């Protein structure tokens, strides 16, 4: 049985529809509970152990209520960030820096090591979509904690996705990239990301429970 109980902040933007995630086939995300982003300061989050924040979110509002996120983390839980940070509303994550490019191949990525939720993903398929380079990631969040685990990076070593287990009592998974959960369908290897990420969440929650015991 899955350990994760996921709540996702709904930004109310054009890429979501009635609790659906805009992935390739617009399939419902039945394993995710959605709450309006402006309810974060009043919602009861006690039943959840994973909080997901994605692009088009109101970061000024999150910054105003950042203590809610810090409290969630310090309860030994997980926060997933898939957006471009321009306010410091979460510990351990620097503000977004666009990638300086001179040619389209500067957006090519690589897994930092093999044992990640990008296992088996063809980086060319992740970098390019319908001939467009940089669709998945076009920048980075500077790593504040030197002990953070780099998961995905550009080929020049600039980090895109990292895991911070030290800045709080919980775990922050920060990615200056597209929503992990939307890569669940399709005709190429990128569909591996979502199921492998869910499996990773279960493993990480087991680790956090062990730390708290």
PDB file of C-alpha atoms in Angstrom:
ATOM      1  CA  UNK A   1       0.000   0.000   0.000  1.00  0.00           C
ATOM      2  CA  UNK A   2       1.312   3.432  -0.923  1.00  0.00           C
ATOM      3  CA  UNK A   3       2.519   5.605   1.928  1.00  0.00           C
ATOM      4  CA  UNK A   4       2.116   8.903   0.113  1.00  0.00           C
ATOM      5  CA  UNK A   5      -0.889  11.143   0.714  1.00  0.00           C
ATOM      6  CA  UNK A   6      -0.440  13.979  -1.743  1.00  0.00           C
ATOM      7  CA  UNK A   7      -2.005  17.427  -1.693  1.00  0.00           C
ATOM      8  CA  UNK A   8      -1.363  19.818  -4.559  1.00  0.00           C
ATOM      9  CA  UNK A   9      -1.951  23.559  -4.613  1.00  0.00           C
ATOM     10  CA  UNK A  10      -4.293  24.454  -7.481  1.00  0.00           C
ATOM     11  CA  UNK A  11      -3.261  27.686  -9.145  1.00  0.00           C
ATOM     12  CA  UNK A  12      -6.512  27.902 -11.093  1.00  0.00           C
ATOM     13  CA  UNK A  13      -4.655  28.437 -14.361  1.00  0.00           C
ATOM     14  CA  UNK A  14      -5.354  27.279 -17.898  1.00  0.00           C
ATOM     15  CA  UNK A  15      -3.269  24.123 -17.502  1.00  0.00           C
ATOM     16  CA  UNK A  16      -5.636  22.563 -14.966  1.00  0.00           C
ATOM     17  CA  UNK A  17      -9.266  21.603 -15.371  1.00  0.00           C
ATOM     18  CA  UNK A  18     -11.642  20.386 -12.673  1.00  0.00           C
ATOM     19  CA  UNK A  19      -8.982  18.610 -10.649  1.00  0.00           C
ATOM     20  CA  UNK A  20      -7.241  17.183 -13.692  1.00  0.00           C
ATOM     21  CA  UNK A  21      -3.544  17.453 -14.479  1.00  0.00           C
ATOM     22  CA  UNK A  22      -2.710  18.593 -17.988  1.00  0.00           C
ATOM     23  CA  UNK A  23      -0.510  15.707 -18.996  1.00  0.00           C
ATOM     24  CA  UNK A  24      -0.401  14.169 -22.456  1.00  0.00           C
ATOM     25  CA  UNK A  25      -3.837  12.543 -22.198  1.00  0.00           C
ATOM     26  CA  UNK A  26      -5.398  14.828 -19.556  1.00  0.00           C
ATOM     27  CA  UNK A  27      -6.035  11.832 -17.301  1.00  0.00           C
ATOM     28  CA  UNK A  28      -7.360  12.437 -13.779  1.00  0.00           C
ATOM     29  CA  UNK A  29      -4.806  12.318 -10.972  1.00  0.00           C
ATOM     30  CA  UNK A  30      -6.847  10.214  -8.571  1.00  0.00           C
ATOM     31  CA  UNK A  31      -3.931   9.839  -6.170  1.00  0.00           C
ATOM     32  CA  UNK A  32      -3.732  13.620  -5.642  1.00  0.00           C
ATOM     33  CA  UNK A  33      -6.018  15.914  -3.635  1.00  0.00           C
ATOM     34  CA  UNK A  34      -6.268  19.482  -4.920  1.00  0.00           C
ATOM     35  CA  UNK A  35      -6.838  22.562  -2.774  1.00  0.00           C
ATOM     36  CA  UNK A  36      -7.091  26.163  -3.877  1.00  0.00           C
ATOM     37  CA  UNK A  37      -3.760  27.929  -3.416  1.00  0.00           C
ATOM     38  CA  UNK A  38      -5.432  30.692  -1.396  1.00  0.00           C
ATOM     39  CA  UNK A  39      -6.632  28.185   1.191  1.00  0.00           C
ATOM     40  CA  UNK A  40      -3.157  27.066   2.239  1.00  0.00           C
ATOM     41  CA  UNK A  41      -3.228  29.167   5.406  1.00  0.00           C
ATOM     42  CA  UNK A  42      -6.611  27.748   6.514  1.00  0.00           C
ATOM     43  CA  UNK A  43      -6.654  24.204   5.098  1.00  0.00           C
ATOM     44  CA  UNK A  44      -6.112  21.211   7.380  1.00  0.00           C
ATOM     45  CA  UNK A  45      -2.982  19.567   5.966  1.00  0.00           C
ATOM     46  CA  UNK A  46      -2.560  17.075   8.787  1.00  0.00           C
ATOM     47  CA  UNK A  47      -3.802  14.109   6.735  1.00  0.00           C
ATOM     48  CA  UNK A  48      -1.201  14.676   4.005  1.00  0.00           C
ATOM     49  CA  UNK A  49       2.509  13.899   3.927  1.00  0.00           C
ATOM     50  CA  UNK A  50       3.439  15.336   0.509  1.00  0.00           C
ATOM     51  CA  UNK A  51       2.730  18.922  -0.583  1.00  0.00           C
ATOM     52  CA  UNK A  52       3.196  19.758  -4.282  1.00  0.00           C
ATOM     53  CA  UNK A  53       3.699  23.269  -5.654  1.00  0.00           C
ATOM     54  CA  UNK A  54       3.958  23.771  -9.412  1.00  0.00           C
ATOM     55  CA  UNK A  55       4.226  26.533 -12.010  1.00  0.00           C
ATOM     56  CA  UNK A  56       1.858  29.523 -12.254  1.00  0.00           C
ATOM     57  CA  UNK A  57       1.425  29.545  -8.481  1.00  0.00           C
ATOM     58  CA  UNK A  58       1.033  32.856  -6.607  1.00  0.00           C
ATOM     59  CA  UNK A  59       4.425  33.070  -4.955  1.00  0.00           C
ATOM     60  CA  UNK A  60       3.659  36.361  -3.228  1.00  0.00           C
ATOM     61  CA  UNK A  61       0.869  34.556  -1.359  1.00  0.00           C
ATOM     62  CA  UNK A  62       3.139  31.610  -0.538  1.00  0.00           C
ATOM     63  CA  UNK A  63       5.817  33.991   0.741  1.00  0.00           C
ATOM     64  CA  UNK A  64       3.232  35.681   2.956  1.00  0.00           C
ATOM     65  CA  UNK A  65       2.314  32.284   4.443  1.00  0.00           C
ATOM     66  CA  UNK A  66       5.676  30.528   4.237  1.00  0.00           C
ATOM     67  CA  UNK A  67       5.411  29.439   7.885  1.00  0.00           C
ATOM     68  CA  UNK A  68       2.728  26.942   6.813  1.00  0.00           C
ATOM     69  CA  UNK A  69       5.184  25.235   4.469  1.00  0.00           C
ATOM     70  CA  UNK A  70       8.010  25.315   7.008  1.00  0.00           C
ATOM     71  CA  UNK A  71       5.716  23.767   9.630  1.00  0.00           C
ATOM     72  CA  UNK A  72       4.679  21.034   7.163  1.00  0.00           C
ATOM     73  CA  UNK A  73       8.338  20.202   6.537  1.00  0.00           C
ATOM     74  CA  UNK A  74       9.255  20.262  10.205  1.00  0.00           C
ATOM     75  CA  UNK A  75       6.595  17.634  10.814  1.00  0.00           C
ATOM     76  CA  UNK A  76       8.877  15.298   8.855  1.00  0.00           C
ATOM     77  CA  UNK A  77       7.005  15.557   5.564  1.00  0.00           C
ATOM     78  CA  UNK A  78       7.869  16.246   1.916  1.00  0.00           C
ATOM     79  CA  UNK A  79       7.435  19.374  -0.204  1.00  0.00           C
ATOM     80  CA  UNK A  80       7.828  19.097  -3.970  1.00  0.00           C
ATOM     81  CA  UNK A  81       8.652  22.301  -5.857  1.00  0.00           C
ATOM     82  CA  UNK A  82       8.235  22.422  -9.651  1.00  0.00           C
ATOM     83  CA  UNK A  83       8.318  26.118 -10.410  1.00  0.00           C
ATOM     84  CA  UNK A  84      10.649  29.085 -10.882  1.00  0.00           C
ATOM     85  CA  UNK A  85      11.238  30.540  -7.427  1.00  0.00           C
ATOM     86  CA  UNK A  86      11.392  34.328  -7.227  1.00  0.00           C
ATOM     87  CA  UNK A  87      10.518  34.650  -3.517  1.00  0.00           C
ATOM     88  CA  UNK A  88      12.244  32.716  -0.682  1.00  0.00           C
ATOM     89  CA  UNK A  89       9.136  30.894   0.568  1.00  0.00           C
ATOM     90  CA  UNK A  90      10.860  27.577   1.253  1.00  0.00           C
ATOM     91  CA  UNK A  91      14.138  26.806   3.086  1.00  0.00           C
ATOM     92  CA  UNK A  92      17.157  25.576   1.165  1.00  0.00           C
ATOM     93  CA  UNK A  93      16.134  26.701  -2.334  1.00  0.00           C
ATOM     94  CA  UNK A  94      17.813  29.636  -4.066  1.00  0.00           C
ATOM     95  CA  UNK A  95      15.986  31.954  -6.443  1.00  0.00           C
ATOM     96  CA  UNK A  96      15.611  30.920 -10.075  1.00  0.00           C
ATOM     97  CA  UNK A  97      18.394  31.696 -12.538  1.00  0.00           C
ATOM     98  CA  UNK A  98      17.731  31.349 -16.303  1.00  0.00           C
ATOM     99  CA  UNK A  99      20.222  29.230 -18.214  1.00  0.00           C
ATOM    100  CA  UNK A 100      22.533  31.259 -20.416  1.00  0.00           C
ATOM    101  CA  UNK A 101      22.438  29.672 -23.851  1.00  0.00           C
ATOM    102  CA  UNK A 102      24.241  30.209 -27.135  1.00  0.00           C
ATOM    103  CA  UNK A 103      22.800  27.212 -28.979  1.00  0.00           C
ATOM    104  CA  UNK A 104      19.847  24.875 -28.490  1.00  0.00           C
ATOM    105  CA  UNK A 105      22.058  22.038 -27.263  1.00  0.00           C
ATOM    106  CA  UNK A 106      22.919  24.082 -24.165  1.00  0.00           C
ATOM    107  CA  UNK A 107      19.574  22.877 -22.792  1.00  0.00           C
ATOM    108  CA  UNK A 108      20.596  19.206 -22.972  1.00  0.00           C
ATOM    109  CA  UNK A 109      20.389  17.502 -19.574  1.00  0.00           C
ATOM    110  CA  UNK A 110      21.847  14.472 -17.826  1.00  0.00           C
ATOM    111  CA  UNK A 111      20.963  12.443 -14.752  1.00  0.00           C
ATOM    112  CA  UNK A 112      23.487  13.081 -11.993  1.00  0.00           C
ATOM    113  CA  UNK A 113      23.552   9.346 -11.219  1.00  0.00           C
ATOM    114  CA  UNK A 114      21.658   6.258 -12.349  1.00  0.00           C
ATOM    115  CA  UNK A 115      19.619   5.532  -9.222  1.00  0.00           C
ATOM    116  CA  UNK A 116      17.005   8.289  -9.595  1.00  0.00           C
ATOM    117  CA  UNK A 117      13.440   8.762 -10.822  1.00  0.00           C
ATOM    118  CA  UNK A 118      14.990   9.606 -14.215  1.00  0.00           C
ATOM    119  CA  UNK A 119      16.269   6.052 -14.580  1.00  0.00           C
ATOM    120  CA  UNK A 120      15.753   4.820 -18.132  1.00  0.00           C
ATOM    121  CA  UNK A 121      14.707   8.233 -19.454  1.00  0.00           C
ATOM    122  CA  UNK A 122      16.291   9.233 -22.759  1.00  0.00           C
ATOM    123  CA  UNK A 123      17.665  12.727 -22.137  1.00  0.00           C
ATOM    124  CA  UNK A 124      17.212  13.710 -25.772  1.00  0.00           C
ATOM    125  CA  UNK A 125      13.519  12.894 -25.483  1.00  0.00           C
ATOM    126  CA  UNK A 126      13.327  14.917 -22.262  1.00  0.00           C
ATOM    127  CA  UNK A 127      15.222  17.907 -23.654  1.00  0.00           C
ATOM    128  CA  UNK A 128      13.360  18.145 -26.958  1.00  0.00           C
ATOM    129  CA  UNK A 129       9.612  18.113 -27.536  1.00  0.00           C
ATOM    130  CA  UNK A 130       8.235  18.477 -31.063  1.00  0.00           C
ATOM    131  CA  UNK A 131      11.601  19.874 -32.047  1.00  0.00           C
ATOM    132  CA  UNK A 132      11.673  22.476 -29.267  1.00  0.00           C
ATOM    133  CA  UNK A 133      14.715  22.493 -26.989  1.00  0.00           C
ATOM    134  CA  UNK A 134      14.376  23.468 -23.337  1.00  0.00           C
ATOM    135  CA  UNK A 135      10.731  22.551 -22.915  1.00  0.00           C
ATOM    136  CA  UNK A 136      11.446  20.636 -19.692  1.00  0.00           C
ATOM    137  CA  UNK A 137      13.941  22.990 -18.046  1.00  0.00           C
ATOM    138  CA  UNK A 138      15.443  26.372 -18.896  1.00  0.00           C
ATOM    139  CA  UNK A 139      17.216  27.319 -15.711  1.00  0.00           C
ATOM    140  CA  UNK A 140      18.081  26.335 -12.159  1.00  0.00           C
ATOM    141  CA  UNK A 141      17.716  27.086  -8.467  1.00  0.00           C
ATOM    142  CA  UNK A 142      21.110  27.604  -6.819  1.00  0.00           C
ATOM    143  CA  UNK A 143      21.773  24.885  -4.243  1.00  0.00           C
ATOM    144  CA  UNK A 144      21.935  26.511  -0.818  1.00  0.00           C
ATOM    145  CA  UNK A 145      22.749  23.372   1.171  1.00  0.00           C
ATOM    146  CA  UNK A 146      26.058  21.857   0.052  1.00  0.00           C
ATOM    147  CA  UNK A 147      24.861  18.414   1.203  1.00  0.00           C
ATOM    148  CA  UNK A 148      21.879  18.417  -1.163  1.00  0.00           C
ATOM    149  CA  UNK A 149      21.648  15.485  -3.579  1.00  0.00           C
ATOM    150  CA  UNK A 150      21.730  16.582  -7.219  1.00  0.00           C
ATOM    151  CA  UNK A 151      19.371  14.465  -9.328  1.00  0.00           C
ATOM    152  CA  UNK A 152      19.254  16.192 -12.722  1.00  0.00           C
ATOM    153  CA  UNK A 153      21.618  18.733 -14.243  1.00  0.00           C
ATOM    154  CA  UNK A 154      22.592  20.407 -17.474  1.00  0.00           C
ATOM    155  CA  UNK A 155      25.657  18.883 -19.111  1.00  0.00           C
ATOM    156  CA  UNK A 156      27.783  21.762 -17.799  1.00  0.00           C
ATOM    157  CA  UNK A 157      26.926  20.638 -14.249  1.00  0.00           C
ATOM    158  CA  UNK A 158      24.320  23.306 -13.457  1.00  0.00           C
ATOM    159  CA  UNK A 159      21.744  21.615 -11.173  1.00  0.00           C
ATOM    160  CA  UNK A 160      18.083  21.434 -12.244  1.00  0.00           C
ATOM    161  CA  UNK A 161      16.591  19.038  -9.675  1.00  0.00           C
ATOM    162  CA  UNK A 162      17.947  18.411  -6.180  1.00  0.00           C
ATOM    163  CA  UNK A 163      16.874  16.859  -2.889  1.00  0.00           C
ATOM    164  CA  UNK A 164      17.513  18.704   0.392  1.00  0.00           C
ATOM    165  CA  UNK A 165      17.189  16.550   3.498  1.00  0.00           C
ATOM    166  CA  UNK A 166      19.087  18.810   5.914  1.00  0.00           C
ATOM    167  CA  UNK A 167      17.584  22.321   5.873  1.00  0.00           C
ATOM    168  CA  UNK A 168      14.429  21.153   7.696  1.00  0.00           C
ATOM    169  CA  UNK A 169      13.196  18.033   9.489  1.00  0.00           C
ATOM    170  CA  UNK A 170      11.505  16.974   6.255  1.00  0.00           C
ATOM    171  CA  UNK A 171      12.575  16.660   2.624  1.00  0.00           C
ATOM    172  CA  UNK A 172      12.470  19.267  -0.132  1.00  0.00           C
ATOM    173  CA  UNK A 173      12.549  18.087  -3.746  1.00  0.00           C
ATOM    174  CA  UNK A 174      13.183  21.184  -5.835  1.00  0.00           C
ATOM    175  CA  UNK A 175      13.066  21.199  -9.609  1.00  0.00           C
ATOM    176  CA  UNK A 176      13.308  24.216 -11.903  1.00  0.00           C
ATOM    177  CA  UNK A 177      11.412  22.122 -14.424  1.00  0.00           C
ATOM    178  CA  UNK A 178       8.015  20.832 -15.473  1.00  0.00           C
ATOM    179  CA  UNK A 179       5.684  19.046 -13.046  1.00  0.00           C
ATOM    180  CA  UNK A 180       6.992  15.514 -12.314  1.00  0.00           C
ATOM    181  CA  UNK A 181       3.460  14.117 -12.141  1.00  0.00           C
ATOM    182  CA  UNK A 182       2.489  15.134 -15.666  1.00  0.00           C
ATOM    183  CA  UNK A 183       5.114  12.807 -17.192  1.00  0.00           C
ATOM    184  CA  UNK A 184       2.963   9.702 -16.819  1.00  0.00           C
ATOM    185  CA  UNK A 185       1.788   9.050 -20.369  1.00  0.00           C
ATOM    186  CA  UNK A 186       3.018   9.429 -23.913  1.00  0.00           C
ATOM    187  CA  UNK A 187       4.929   7.482 -26.491  1.00  0.00           C
ATOM    188  CA  UNK A 188       8.498   7.805 -25.247  1.00  0.00           C
ATOM    189  CA  UNK A 189      10.687   7.165 -22.229  1.00  0.00           C
ATOM    190  CA  UNK A 190       9.644  10.345 -20.371  1.00  0.00           C
ATOM    191  CA  UNK A 191       6.501   8.512 -19.216  1.00  0.00           C
ATOM    192  CA  UNK A 192       8.768   6.718 -16.722  1.00  0.00           C
ATOM    193  CA  UNK A 193       9.233   9.857 -14.620  1.00  0.00           C
ATOM    194  CA  UNK A 194       5.866   9.996 -12.824  1.00  0.00           C
ATOM    195  CA  UNK A 195       5.628   6.349 -11.686  1.00  0.00           C
ATOM    196  CA  UNK A 196       9.289   6.297 -10.637  1.00  0.00           C
ATOM    197  CA  UNK A 197       8.801   9.551  -8.748  1.00  0.00           C
ATOM    198  CA  UNK A 198       5.834   8.099  -6.865  1.00  0.00           C
ATOM    199  CA  UNK A 199       7.943   5.075  -5.939  1.00  0.00           C
ATOM    200  CA  UNK A 200      10.671   7.446  -4.739  1.00  0.00           C
ATOM    201  CA  UNK A 201       8.149   9.286  -2.528  1.00  0.00           C
ATOM    202  CA  UNK A 202       7.259   6.008  -0.826  1.00  0.00           C
ATOM    203  CA  UNK A 203      10.943   5.257  -0.212  1.00  0.00           C
ATOM    204  CA  UNK A 204      11.595   8.752   1.135  1.00  0.00           C
ATOM    205  CA  UNK A 205       8.594   8.632   3.454  1.00  0.00           C
ATOM    206  CA  UNK A 206       9.853   5.309   4.831  1.00  0.00           C
ATOM    207  CA  UNK A 207      13.241   6.931   5.466  1.00  0.00           C
ATOM    208  CA  UNK A 208      11.644   9.928   7.199  1.00  0.00           C
ATOM    209  CA  UNK A 209       9.553   7.638   9.433  1.00  0.00           C
ATOM    210  CA  UNK A 210      12.741   5.846  10.423  1.00  0.00           C
ATOM    211  CA  UNK A 211      14.429   9.141  11.313  1.00  0.00           C
ATOM    212  CA  UNK A 212      11.491  10.170  13.491  1.00  0.00           C
ATOM    213  CA  UNK A 213      11.244   6.774  15.259  1.00  0.00           C
TER     214      UNK A 213
END
